Coordinates of C-alpha atoms and ligand atoms in Angstrom, one line a residue:
M1068 CA 178.4 55.9 135.9
R1069 CA 178.3 59.6 136.6
D1070 CA 175.9 60.5 139.4
I1071 CA 173.3 62.3 137.3
P1072 CA 169.6 62.5 137.0
E1073 CA 168.9 59.3 135.0
Q1074 CA 167.3 60.3 131.8
G1075 CA 166.2 59.0 128.4
S1076 CA 164.6 55.9 127.2
L1077 CA 165.8 52.5 128.3
P1078 CA 168.5 50.9 126.0
A1079 CA 167.0 48.2 124.0
Y1080 CA 169.3 45.6 125.5
C1081 CA 168.1 46.4 129.0
I1082 CA 164.5 45.6 128.2
E1083 CA 163.9 41.9 128.7
A1084 CA 161.0 40.5 126.8
V1085 CA 158.9 40.6 129.9
H1086 CA 155.7 40.8 127.8
S1087 CA 156.2 37.1 127.2
V1088 CA 155.7 36.5 130.9
Q1089 CA 152.1 35.6 131.3
C1090 CA 150.3 36.6 134.5
S1091 CA 149.5 33.5 136.5
R1092 CA 145.9 33.3 137.7
S1093 CA 146.9 33.4 141.4
Y1094 CA 148.8 36.6 141.0
R1095 CA 146.0 38.2 139.0
M1096 CA 143.5 37.4 141.7
E1097 CA 145.4 39.3 144.3
S1098 CA 146.6 42.1 142.1
A1099 CA 144.7 45.4 141.4
Q1100 CA 142.8 46.0 138.2
L1101 CA 144.5 48.1 135.6
C1102 CA 142.0 50.6 134.1
L1103 CA 142.8 52.4 130.9
C1104 CA 141.4 56.0 130.7
L1105 CA 139.9 56.7 127.3
T1106 CA 140.1 60.4 126.5
G1107 CA 139.4 60.4 122.8
R1108 CA 137.1 62.9 121.2
T1109 CA 135.1 60.1 119.5
L1110 CA 134.0 56.7 120.6
D1111 CA 135.7 55.3 117.5
Q1112 CA 139.1 56.8 118.6
N1113 CA 138.5 55.3 122.0
L1114 CA 137.8 51.8 120.6
K1115 CA 141.1 52.0 118.6
T1116 CA 143.0 53.0 121.8
L1117 CA 141.3 50.1 123.6
E1118 CA 142.2 47.6 120.9
K1119 CA 145.9 48.6 121.0
N1120 CA 146.1 48.2 124.8
R1121 CA 143.7 45.4 125.4
N1122 CA 146.4 42.9 126.3
F1123 CA 147.7 45.0 129.2
I1124 CA 144.5 46.1 130.9
D1125 CA 141.5 44.7 132.8
M1126 CA 139.0 47.4 132.3
A1127 CA 138.6 50.9 130.9
E1128 CA 137.1 54.3 132.0
L1129 CA 135.2 56.1 129.3
R1130 CA 135.9 59.8 130.1
A1131 CA 132.7 61.2 128.5
D1132 CA 133.8 64.7 129.3
F1133 CA 136.5 64.4 126.6
L1134 CA 133.9 63.4 123.9
D1135 CA 132.5 65.7 121.2
P1136 CA 128.9 66.5 122.2
D1137 CA 127.4 64.7 119.2
E1138 CA 129.1 61.5 120.4
R1139 CA 127.1 61.5 123.6
S1140 CA 124.0 60.0 122.1
H1141 CA 125.9 56.8 121.4
L1142 CA 127.3 56.3 124.9
N1143 CA 124.9 53.5 125.8
R1144 CA 126.3 51.4 122.8
F1145 CA 129.9 51.7 123.8
P1146 CA 130.1 48.9 126.4
A1147 CA 128.9 46.3 123.9
L1148 CA 131.5 47.5 121.4
A1149 CA 134.3 47.7 124.0
G1150 CA 133.8 44.1 125.3
I1151 CA 135.6 44.9 128.6
P1152 CA 134.3 46.1 132.0
L1153 CA 133.8 49.9 131.8
I1154 CA 133.5 52.9 134.1
L1155 CA 131.4 55.8 132.9
T1156 CA 132.7 59.2 134.0
V1157 CA 131.8 62.8 133.2
R1158 CA 134.4 64.7 135.1
K1159 CA 133.8 68.5 135.8
D1160 CA 136.7 70.9 135.2
A1161 CA 136.7 71.7 139.0
D1162 CA 137.6 68.0 139.6
G1163 CA 140.3 67.9 136.9
G1164 CA 138.0 67.1 133.9
Q1165 CA 136.9 68.7 130.7
F1166 CA 133.2 69.1 131.4
R1167 CA 132.1 72.8 131.6
E1168 CA 128.4 72.6 130.9
S1169 CA 125.5 72.6 133.4
E1170 CA 125.1 70.0 136.2
S1171 CA 121.7 69.0 134.8
I1172 CA 123.3 68.2 131.4
R1173 CA 126.0 66.2 133.1
R1174 CA 123.3 64.1 135.0
E1175 CA 121.4 63.6 131.8
I1176 CA 124.5 62.3 130.1
L1177 CA 125.1 59.9 133.0
S1178 CA 121.4 58.8 133.0
R1179 CA 121.4 58.1 129.3
G1180 CA 124.8 56.4 129.3
I1181 CA 123.9 54.0 132.1
Q1182 CA 121.3 52.5 129.7
G1183 CA 124.3 50.7 128.3
N1184 CA 126.0 48.0 130.2
Y1185 CA 128.6 50.0 132.2
R1186 CA 129.9 48.1 135.3
F1187 CA 130.8 51.2 137.2
V1188 CA 129.8 54.9 137.3
D1189 CA 132.1 57.5 138.9
L1190 CA 130.1 60.0 140.9
E1191 CA 131.8 62.8 142.9
G1192 CA 131.5 62.7 146.6
D1193 CA 129.5 65.9 146.7
L1194 CA 126.9 64.7 144.1
D1195 CA 123.6 64.0 145.7
D1196 CA 121.1 62.5 143.3
I1197 CA 119.2 59.6 144.8
S1198 CA 117.2 58.8 141.7
L1199 CA 120.4 58.7 139.5
E1200 CA 122.1 56.5 142.1
E1201 CA 119.1 54.2 142.2
T1202 CA 119.0 54.0 138.4
I1203 CA 122.7 53.1 138.4
R1204 CA 122.2 50.4 141.0
Q1205 CA 119.2 49.0 139.3
R1206 CA 121.2 48.6 136.1
G1207 CA 123.6 46.4 138.2
A1208 CA 126.5 49.0 138.1
R1209 CA 128.6 49.9 141.1
I1210 CA 129.2 53.5 142.1
I1211 CA 132.7 54.8 142.5
R1212 CA 132.4 57.7 144.9
S1213 CA 135.3 60.0 144.2
I1214 CA 137.0 63.1 145.7
H1215 CA 139.7 64.9 143.7
A1216 CA 142.0 67.3 145.5
F1217 CA 144.2 69.5 143.3
D1218 CA 144.7 72.2 146.0
G1219 CA 146.7 70.2 148.5
I1220 CA 146.4 67.1 150.6
E1221 CA 145.0 69.1 153.6
S1222 CA 141.8 69.8 151.8
L1223 CA 141.3 66.1 151.3
A1224 CA 142.2 65.3 154.9
A1225 CA 139.5 67.8 156.0
Q1226 CA 136.7 66.0 154.1
K1227 CA 134.5 63.3 155.5
I1228 CA 136.2 60.6 153.6
E1229 CA 135.0 57.9 156.0
R1230 CA 131.5 58.5 154.7
L1231 CA 132.2 58.1 151.0
R1232 CA 130.8 54.6 150.9
R1233 CA 127.1 55.2 151.1
K1234 CA 126.0 51.6 150.2
P1235 CA 128.1 48.5 150.9
D1236 CA 128.8 48.0 147.2
D1237 CA 130.2 51.6 146.6
I1238 CA 133.9 52.1 146.0
P1239 CA 135.4 55.1 147.7
K1240 CA 138.1 56.9 145.6
L1241 CA 140.6 59.5 146.8
A1242 CA 142.7 61.3 144.2
A1243 CA 145.1 64.1 145.3
L1244 CA 147.8 66.0 143.5
I1245 CA 150.9 65.1 145.6
K1246 CA 153.6 67.7 145.8
S1247 CA 156.1 66.2 148.3
T1248 CA 157.1 62.9 149.9
A1249 CA 155.4 64.1 153.1
E1250 CA 152.1 64.5 151.2
L1251 CA 152.5 61.0 149.8
N1252 CA 152.8 59.6 153.3
Q1253 CA 149.7 61.5 154.3
L1254 CA 147.7 60.2 151.3
I1255 CA 148.7 56.6 151.9
Q1256 CA 147.8 56.9 155.6
M1257 CA 144.4 58.2 154.6
Q1258 CA 143.7 54.7 153.3
D1259 CA 143.2 53.7 156.9
R1260 CA 140.3 56.2 157.2
L1261 CA 138.4 54.6 154.3
P1262 CA 136.0 51.8 155.2
E1263 CA 137.1 48.2 154.5
G1264 CA 136.4 46.7 151.1
D1265 CA 137.2 47.9 147.6
R1266 CA 138.9 51.3 147.6
I1267 CA 140.9 53.5 145.3
L1268 CA 143.7 55.8 146.2
I1269 CA 145.5 57.9 143.6
G1270 CA 148.5 60.1 144.1
M1271 CA 148.6 62.4 141.1
G1272 CA 151.9 64.0 139.9
S1273 CA 155.4 62.6 140.0
Y1274 CA 155.4 62.2 143.8
G1275 CA 152.4 59.9 143.5
T1276 CA 153.9 57.3 141.1
V1277 CA 154.2 54.9 144.1
T1278 CA 150.4 54.6 144.3
R1279 CA 150.0 54.0 140.6
I1280 CA 152.4 51.1 140.5
L1281 CA 151.8 49.6 143.9
A1282 CA 148.0 49.4 143.8
G1283 CA 148.2 45.7 144.3
R1284 CA 150.7 46.0 147.1
L1285 CA 148.5 48.6 148.9
G1286 CA 145.4 46.4 148.5
L1287 CA 143.7 48.9 146.2
F1288 CA 140.9 48.0 143.8
L1289 CA 142.4 49.6 140.7
S1290 CA 145.0 51.9 139.2
Y1291 CA 144.4 54.2 136.2
T1292 CA 146.6 54.2 133.2
S1293 CA 146.7 56.1 129.9
T1294 CA 148.6 56.1 126.7
A1295 CA 151.4 58.6 126.2
G1296 CA 150.1 62.0 125.3
A1297 CA 146.5 61.1 126.3
E1298 CA 146.9 61.4 130.1
A1299 CA 143.6 61.8 131.9
A1300 CA 145.4 63.0 135.1
P1301 CA 148.9 64.1 136.0
G1302 CA 151.5 61.3 136.5
Q1303 CA 149.7 58.4 134.7
I1304 CA 152.0 55.7 133.4
D1305 CA 151.3 54.0 130.1
P1306 CA 149.8 50.5 130.2
E1307 CA 152.7 48.8 128.4
T1308 CA 155.2 50.1 130.9
L1309 CA 153.1 49.2 133.9
D1310 CA 152.5 45.7 132.5
G1311 CA 155.8 45.1 130.9
I1312 CA 158.4 46.8 133.1
Y1313 CA 156.6 46.8 136.5
R1314 CA 154.6 43.6 136.0
F1315 CA 151.6 45.3 137.5
H1316 CA 149.4 42.2 137.5
R1317 CA 152.0 40.3 139.5
I1318 CA 152.0 42.9 142.3
G1319 CA 150.0 41.8 145.4
P1320 CA 150.0 42.2 149.1
N1321 CA 153.1 40.0 149.5
T1322 CA 155.2 41.5 146.8
A1323 CA 158.6 42.8 148.1
V1324 CA 159.2 46.4 147.3
Y1325 CA 162.6 47.8 146.1
G1326 CA 163.3 51.1 144.3
V1327 CA 165.4 54.1 143.5
I1328 CA 165.1 57.4 145.4
G1329 CA 166.1 60.7 143.8
N1330 CA 164.8 64.0 142.6
P1331 CA 164.0 63.9 139.8
V1332 CA 163.8 60.1 139.3
A1333 CA 161.0 59.5 136.8
H1334 CA 163.2 58.6 133.9
S1335 CA 165.6 56.3 135.8
F1336 CA 166.9 53.4 133.8
S1337 CA 167.1 51.3 137.0
P1338 CA 163.5 49.9 137.0
G1339 CA 164.2 48.6 133.5
I1340 CA 167.3 46.8 134.8
H1341 CA 166.0 45.3 138.1
N1342 CA 162.4 44.4 137.3
P1343 CA 163.3 42.1 134.3
A1344 CA 165.9 40.4 136.6
F1345 CA 163.2 39.7 139.3
S1346 CA 161.0 38.4 136.5
R1347 CA 163.7 36.0 135.2
L1348 CA 164.4 34.7 138.7
G1349 CA 160.7 34.3 139.5
I1350 CA 161.1 36.6 142.6
N1351 CA 157.9 38.2 143.8
A1352 CA 159.3 41.7 143.9
V1353 CA 159.0 45.0 142.2
Y1354 CA 161.5 47.9 141.8
I1355 CA 159.9 51.4 141.5
P1356 CA 161.1 55.0 141.1
I1357 CA 160.3 57.1 144.2
Q1358 CA 160.6 60.8 144.0
V1359 CA 161.9 62.1 147.3
D1360 CA 162.4 65.7 148.2
R1361 CA 163.2 65.5 152.0
I1362 CA 165.1 62.4 152.8
D1363 CA 163.6 62.3 156.3
D1364 CA 160.2 61.8 154.8
F1365 CA 161.3 58.8 152.8
F1366 CA 161.8 56.5 155.9
P1367 CA 158.2 56.5 157.2
L1368 CA 157.2 55.6 153.6
A1369 CA 159.7 52.8 153.6
E1370 CA 158.3 51.5 156.8
R1371 CA 154.8 51.6 155.6
L1372 CA 155.6 49.8 152.3
G1373 CA 158.1 47.4 154.0
I1374 CA 160.8 48.5 151.5
K1375 CA 163.7 46.0 151.5
G1376 CA 166.3 47.7 149.4
I1377 CA 166.9 51.0 147.7
S1378 CA 169.2 52.6 145.1
V1379 CA 170.0 56.1 146.0
T1380 CA 170.7 58.8 143.4
I1381 CA 171.1 62.6 143.2
P1382 CA 170.6 64.5 145.6
H1383 CA 170.5 62.0 148.4
K1384 CA 173.8 60.1 148.3
Q1385 CA 175.1 62.2 151.2
T1386 CA 171.8 63.1 153.0
V1387 CA 171.0 59.5 153.5
L1388 CA 174.1 58.9 155.6
A1389 CA 172.5 60.1 158.8
H1390 CA 169.9 57.3 158.6
L1391 CA 172.3 54.4 158.3
R1392 CA 172.7 51.9 161.1
S1393 CA 175.8 50.4 159.5
R1394 CA 177.9 51.1 156.4
N1395 CA 180.8 49.6 154.5
A1396 CA 184.3 51.1 154.1
A1397 CA 183.5 52.5 150.6
V1398 CA 180.7 54.7 152.1
D1399 CA 183.0 56.0 154.8
A1400 CA 185.8 56.8 152.3
T1401 CA 183.6 58.4 149.7
G1402 CA 181.1 60.0 152.0
A1403 CA 178.4 58.7 149.6
C1404 CA 175.9 55.9 149.8
N1405 CA 174.1 54.6 146.7
T1406 CA 172.5 51.5 148.1
L1407 CA 170.4 50.8 151.2
V1408 CA 169.5 47.4 152.4
R1409 CA 167.0 46.9 155.1
S1410 CA 168.1 44.6 158.0
D1411 CA 166.3 43.7 161.2
S1412 CA 168.3 46.4 163.0
G1413 CA 167.9 49.2 160.5
W1414 CA 169.4 50.4 157.2
H1415 CA 172.8 49.2 156.0
G1416 CA 174.5 51.4 153.4
E1417 CA 176.9 50.5 150.6
N1418 CA 178.5 52.3 147.7
T1419 CA 178.3 50.1 144.6
D1420 CA 179.6 52.9 142.4
V1421 CA 183.0 51.8 143.6
G1422 CA 182.8 48.2 142.5
G1423 CA 180.6 49.2 139.6
F1424 CA 183.4 51.5 138.3
L1425 CA 186.1 48.9 138.7
A1426 CA 184.3 46.0 137.1
P1427 CA 184.2 47.2 133.5
L1428 CA 187.9 48.1 133.7
A1429 CA 189.0 44.5 134.4
P1430 CA 188.9 43.3 130.8
H1431 CA 191.0 46.3 129.8
I1432 CA 193.6 46.5 132.6
K1433 CA 194.7 43.4 134.4
E1434 CA 196.5 45.2 137.2
L1435 CA 195.7 48.8 138.2
S1436 CA 198.5 48.9 140.7
G1437 CA 201.4 51.0 139.3
K1438 CA 199.2 52.5 136.5
R1439 CA 198.8 56.2 136.1
A1440 CA 195.4 57.7 135.6
T1441 CA 193.8 61.2 135.0
V1442 CA 190.4 61.8 136.5
I1443 CA 188.5 64.8 135.0
G1444 CA 186.2 66.4 137.5
A1445 CA 186.3 66.7 141.3
G1446 CA 182.7 66.3 142.3
G1447 CA 180.9 63.5 144.1
A1448 CA 181.2 61.0 141.2
A1449 CA 184.9 61.8 140.9
R1450 CA 185.4 61.1 144.6
S1451 CA 184.1 57.5 144.2
V1452 CA 186.3 57.0 141.1
V1453 CA 189.4 58.4 142.8
Y1454 CA 188.8 56.2 145.8
S1455 CA 188.4 53.1 143.6
L1456 CA 191.6 53.8 141.7
R1457 CA 193.7 54.6 144.8
K1458 CA 192.4 51.5 146.6
E1459 CA 193.8 49.5 143.7
G1460 CA 197.2 51.2 143.9
C1461 CA 196.8 53.4 140.8
S1462 CA 198.6 56.9 140.8
V1463 CA 196.0 59.6 140.0
L1464 CA 196.0 63.1 138.6
I1465 CA 192.8 65.1 139.2
L1466 CA 192.0 67.9 136.8
N1467 CA 189.1 70.2 137.4
R1468 CA 187.6 73.4 136.0
T1469 CA 187.8 74.8 139.5
P1470 CA 191.3 73.7 140.5
S1471 CA 190.8 74.3 144.2
K1472 CA 188.3 71.5 144.3
A1473 CA 190.8 69.2 142.5
R1474 CA 193.3 70.1 145.1
D1475 CA 190.9 69.3 148.0
L1476 CA 190.1 65.9 146.5
A1477 CA 193.8 65.2 145.7
L1478 CA 194.8 66.0 149.4
A1479 CA 192.2 63.5 150.6
F1480 CA 193.5 60.6 148.5
D1481 CA 197.1 61.5 148.0
C1482 CA 196.9 62.4 144.3
R1483 CA 198.3 65.1 142.0
W1484 CA 196.0 67.8 140.8
G1485 CA 195.7 70.6 138.2
P1486 CA 193.4 72.7 136.0
L1487 CA 191.6 71.7 132.8
N1488 CA 193.7 73.9 130.6
T1489 CA 197.0 73.6 128.7
K1490 CA 198.8 73.1 132.0
G1491 CA 196.5 70.2 132.7
V1492 CA 197.2 68.8 129.2
S1493 CA 201.0 68.6 129.9
Q1494 CA 200.4 67.1 133.3
A1495 CA 198.1 64.5 131.8
A1496 CA 200.7 63.4 129.3
S1497 CA 202.4 61.4 132.1
F1498 CA 199.1 60.1 133.6
N1499 CA 197.5 58.6 130.5
D1500 CA 197.3 54.9 131.0
L1501 CA 193.6 55.6 131.8
I1502 CA 191.5 58.8 131.5
V1503 CA 188.2 59.0 133.3
Q1504 CA 185.7 61.6 132.5
T1505 CA 183.3 62.3 135.5
T1506 CA 181.9 65.7 134.8
S1507 CA 178.4 66.6 133.5
A1508 CA 180.0 68.2 130.3
G1509 CA 178.6 66.2 127.4
M1510 CA 175.6 65.0 129.3
A1511 CA 172.2 65.1 127.5
L1512 CA 171.5 68.7 128.6
H1513 CA 175.0 69.9 127.7
S1514 CA 175.7 67.4 125.0
E1515 CA 177.9 69.6 122.8
E1516 CA 180.4 70.2 125.6
D1517 CA 183.9 68.6 125.8
P1518 CA 185.4 69.2 129.3
F1519 CA 189.0 68.8 128.0
P1520 CA 189.1 69.9 124.4
D1521 CA 192.8 70.8 124.4
Y1522 CA 193.9 67.2 125.2
C1523 CA 194.8 65.2 122.1
F1524 CA 194.4 61.4 122.5
T1525 CA 197.4 59.4 121.5
G1526 CA 195.2 56.3 120.8
Q1527 CA 197.0 54.4 123.6
E1528 CA 194.9 55.6 126.5
I1529 CA 191.9 53.6 127.9
V1530 CA 189.2 56.2 128.1
Y1531 CA 186.3 55.7 130.5
E1532 CA 183.3 58.0 130.3
I1533 CA 180.9 57.7 133.2
V1534 CA 178.1 59.8 131.6
Y1535 CA 175.6 57.4 129.9
T1536 CA 173.2 59.9 128.4
P1537 CA 174.0 60.2 125.6
P1538 CA 175.8 56.9 125.1
V1539 CA 178.7 58.6 123.3
T1540 CA 179.6 62.1 124.4
P1541 CA 181.8 64.5 122.3
F1542 CA 184.8 63.6 124.5
L1543 CA 184.3 59.8 124.1
S1544 CA 183.7 60.3 120.3
R1545 CA 187.2 62.0 120.0
A1546 CA 188.7 59.1 122.0
I1547 CA 187.1 56.5 119.7
A1548 CA 188.3 58.4 116.6
A1549 CA 191.8 58.4 118.0
G1550 CA 191.7 54.6 118.3
C1551 CA 191.6 54.4 122.1
H1552 CA 190.0 51.6 124.0
T1553 CA 186.8 53.0 125.5
I1554 CA 184.4 52.2 128.3
K1555 CA 180.9 53.7 128.3
G1556 CA 178.8 54.9 131.2
I1557 CA 176.1 52.3 130.6
D1558 CA 178.7 49.6 131.5
M1559 CA 179.3 51.1 134.9
L1560 CA 175.5 51.6 135.4
I1561 CA 174.9 47.9 134.7
A1562 CA 177.9 46.8 136.9
Q1563 CA 176.8 48.9 139.9
A1564 CA 173.2 47.6 139.4
D1565 CA 174.5 44.1 139.4
L1566 CA 176.2 44.7 142.8
Q1567 CA 173.0 46.2 144.1
F1568 CA 170.9 43.3 142.9
R1569 CA 173.3 40.9 144.6
L1570 CA 172.9 42.9 147.9
F1571 CA 169.1 42.8 147.4
T1572 CA 168.7 39.2 146.4
G1573 CA 172.0 37.3 146.8
Q1574 CA 171.9 36.6 143.1
P1575 CA 173.6 38.1 140.1
L1576 CA 171.6 40.4 137.8
Q1577 CA 172.6 38.7 134.6
Q1578 CA 171.6 35.1 134.2
D1579 CA 173.7 33.1 131.9
R1580 CA 170.8 31.1 130.5
N1581 CA 172.5 30.3 127.2
P1582 CA 176.2 29.8 128.0
G1583 CA 178.3 30.9 125.0
T1584 CA 175.7 33.2 123.5
G1585 CA 176.1 36.1 125.9
N1586 CA 173.9 37.4 128.7
D1587 CA 170.3 38.5 129.1
L1588 CA 171.0 42.2 129.2
Ligands
ATR1156 P1 178.6 64.8 140.8 O1 178.3 64.4 142.2 O2 177.7 64.2 139.8 O3 180.0 64.6 140.5 P2 179.1 67.5 141.3 O4 179.6 67.2 142.7 O5 178.2 68.7 141.2 O6 178.3 66.3 140.7 O7 180.4 67.8 140.4 C1 180.3 68.2 139.1 C2 181.6 68.1 138.4 O8 181.5 68.4 137.1 C3 182.6 69.2 139.0 O9 183.9 68.7 138.9 C4 182.4 70.3 138.0 O10 183.4 71.2 137.9 P3 183.5 72.5 138.9 O11 184.0 71.9 140.2 O12 184.4 73.4 138.3 O13 182.1 73.0 139.0 C5 182.3 69.5 136.7 N1 181.7 70.2 135.6 C6 180.4 70.5 135.4 N2 180.2 71.1 134.2 C7 181.4 71.2 133.6 C8 181.8 71.7 132.4 N3 181.0 72.3 131.5 N4 183.1 71.6 132.1 C9 184.0 71.1 133.0 N5 183.6 70.6 134.2 C10 182.3 70.6 134.5

């Protein structure tokens, strides 16, 4: 697997039928509620959205600020039609909503809406309207008292959030646009300033994903979700993914937390690999993407969340080294760590890219010792590949667009080196038992590129492409056409994830539940 930002949708065979896993009552009782934000222009649209997602959610928030004005007069009828606990919200544009009319009209919409059976009404922290509040309480609804901060966590920290709960039954809610890992730490710490009881904490944006998935782990009352393309706030995750991949309703205070850190990391395949395996094994654990800008800021977060194991991807495979208490030989040799395991004494680092690279080769080459391989590329990913091959006694030629980098890597591991031109083509002719492509050429963003177009495959080579998005790059496609045996990047991704999962849990990722009929992935 090339060390790239993980992108694209999950391959179908990585998605276990986790939807079939029913939430047990005991888990549900300690998990947070999943609340679907309804942002349709009509009540009818909202009912349809609700119907499609009913199986994944516990409640819904009617965002009346998104409604066409002539729909407002029917607001009080909506709860009976919805048949699910509802929050009524009319969010002002200053607080991230769509409502741009007068404050008196907004209060009138709320007063009229509450004639219906809404269980909750969201009122902003700065809204003072005793009679509206009393009406809401008389109707038996609870008030969610919210503050939204889009202009930085500092503005939220400066507010009197301790006083958000005015009556014992109120639910304080803090929502802040989070722009760094440090800000995420600050937001999570603010939970301590909120009075005990039901409370809501939302980190908006890609750095805030942790709060959206881990609501149950953080002891929060709810997390908001929305369907793709209808997000009510930045960074919301769709209900099917939260329920199916992350098993939202199974996450409680005792759920063990694992994850992948990188930047960006939102589209990582890894949650779709590790979470179904936890589910199959009945392990009370969740694996989440954590966007990390400064590696130093990740470790306080890890402490707070009690994170037990982490996959590390770009750009942190090197920066993480300074934080390791211990490491294995592969980390020392490659200068890269892609797996962190928490022990009593601190973080232990491993590099499962090494074993993950070698595992898919085994069915193709019995003995690497004495074989001759060409590695295309001389970056971080190539370094792990070259180390793996040399460790197994394979002779290696490194070809790179920038030949001096190929030379430096070759010197470190006693290899041959050269450029990616016709000279490289003739050198590769005698290093062609195996050809490994490690560069970003052909990756999703540069998908037309072939890093070694002058090389003609004989059909005898084993060709290993460690890019996995797209599944077949132009380079691999030429190799397949020439009749070569080929290995795809997804095979390495799964193999290295298997090694990580063993480090995390002591068990293999793939469970052979039906011997003879293949594995679960
Ligand atoms: P990684 O850690 O994922 O390997 P890297 O260290 O930035 O990333 O290395 C990227 C590798 O891809 C380098 O070998 C780079 O070649 P240069 O050293 O000449 O930059 C190679 N690479 C990137 N784009 C390429 C392209 N279009 N054609 C050929 N090689 C390319």
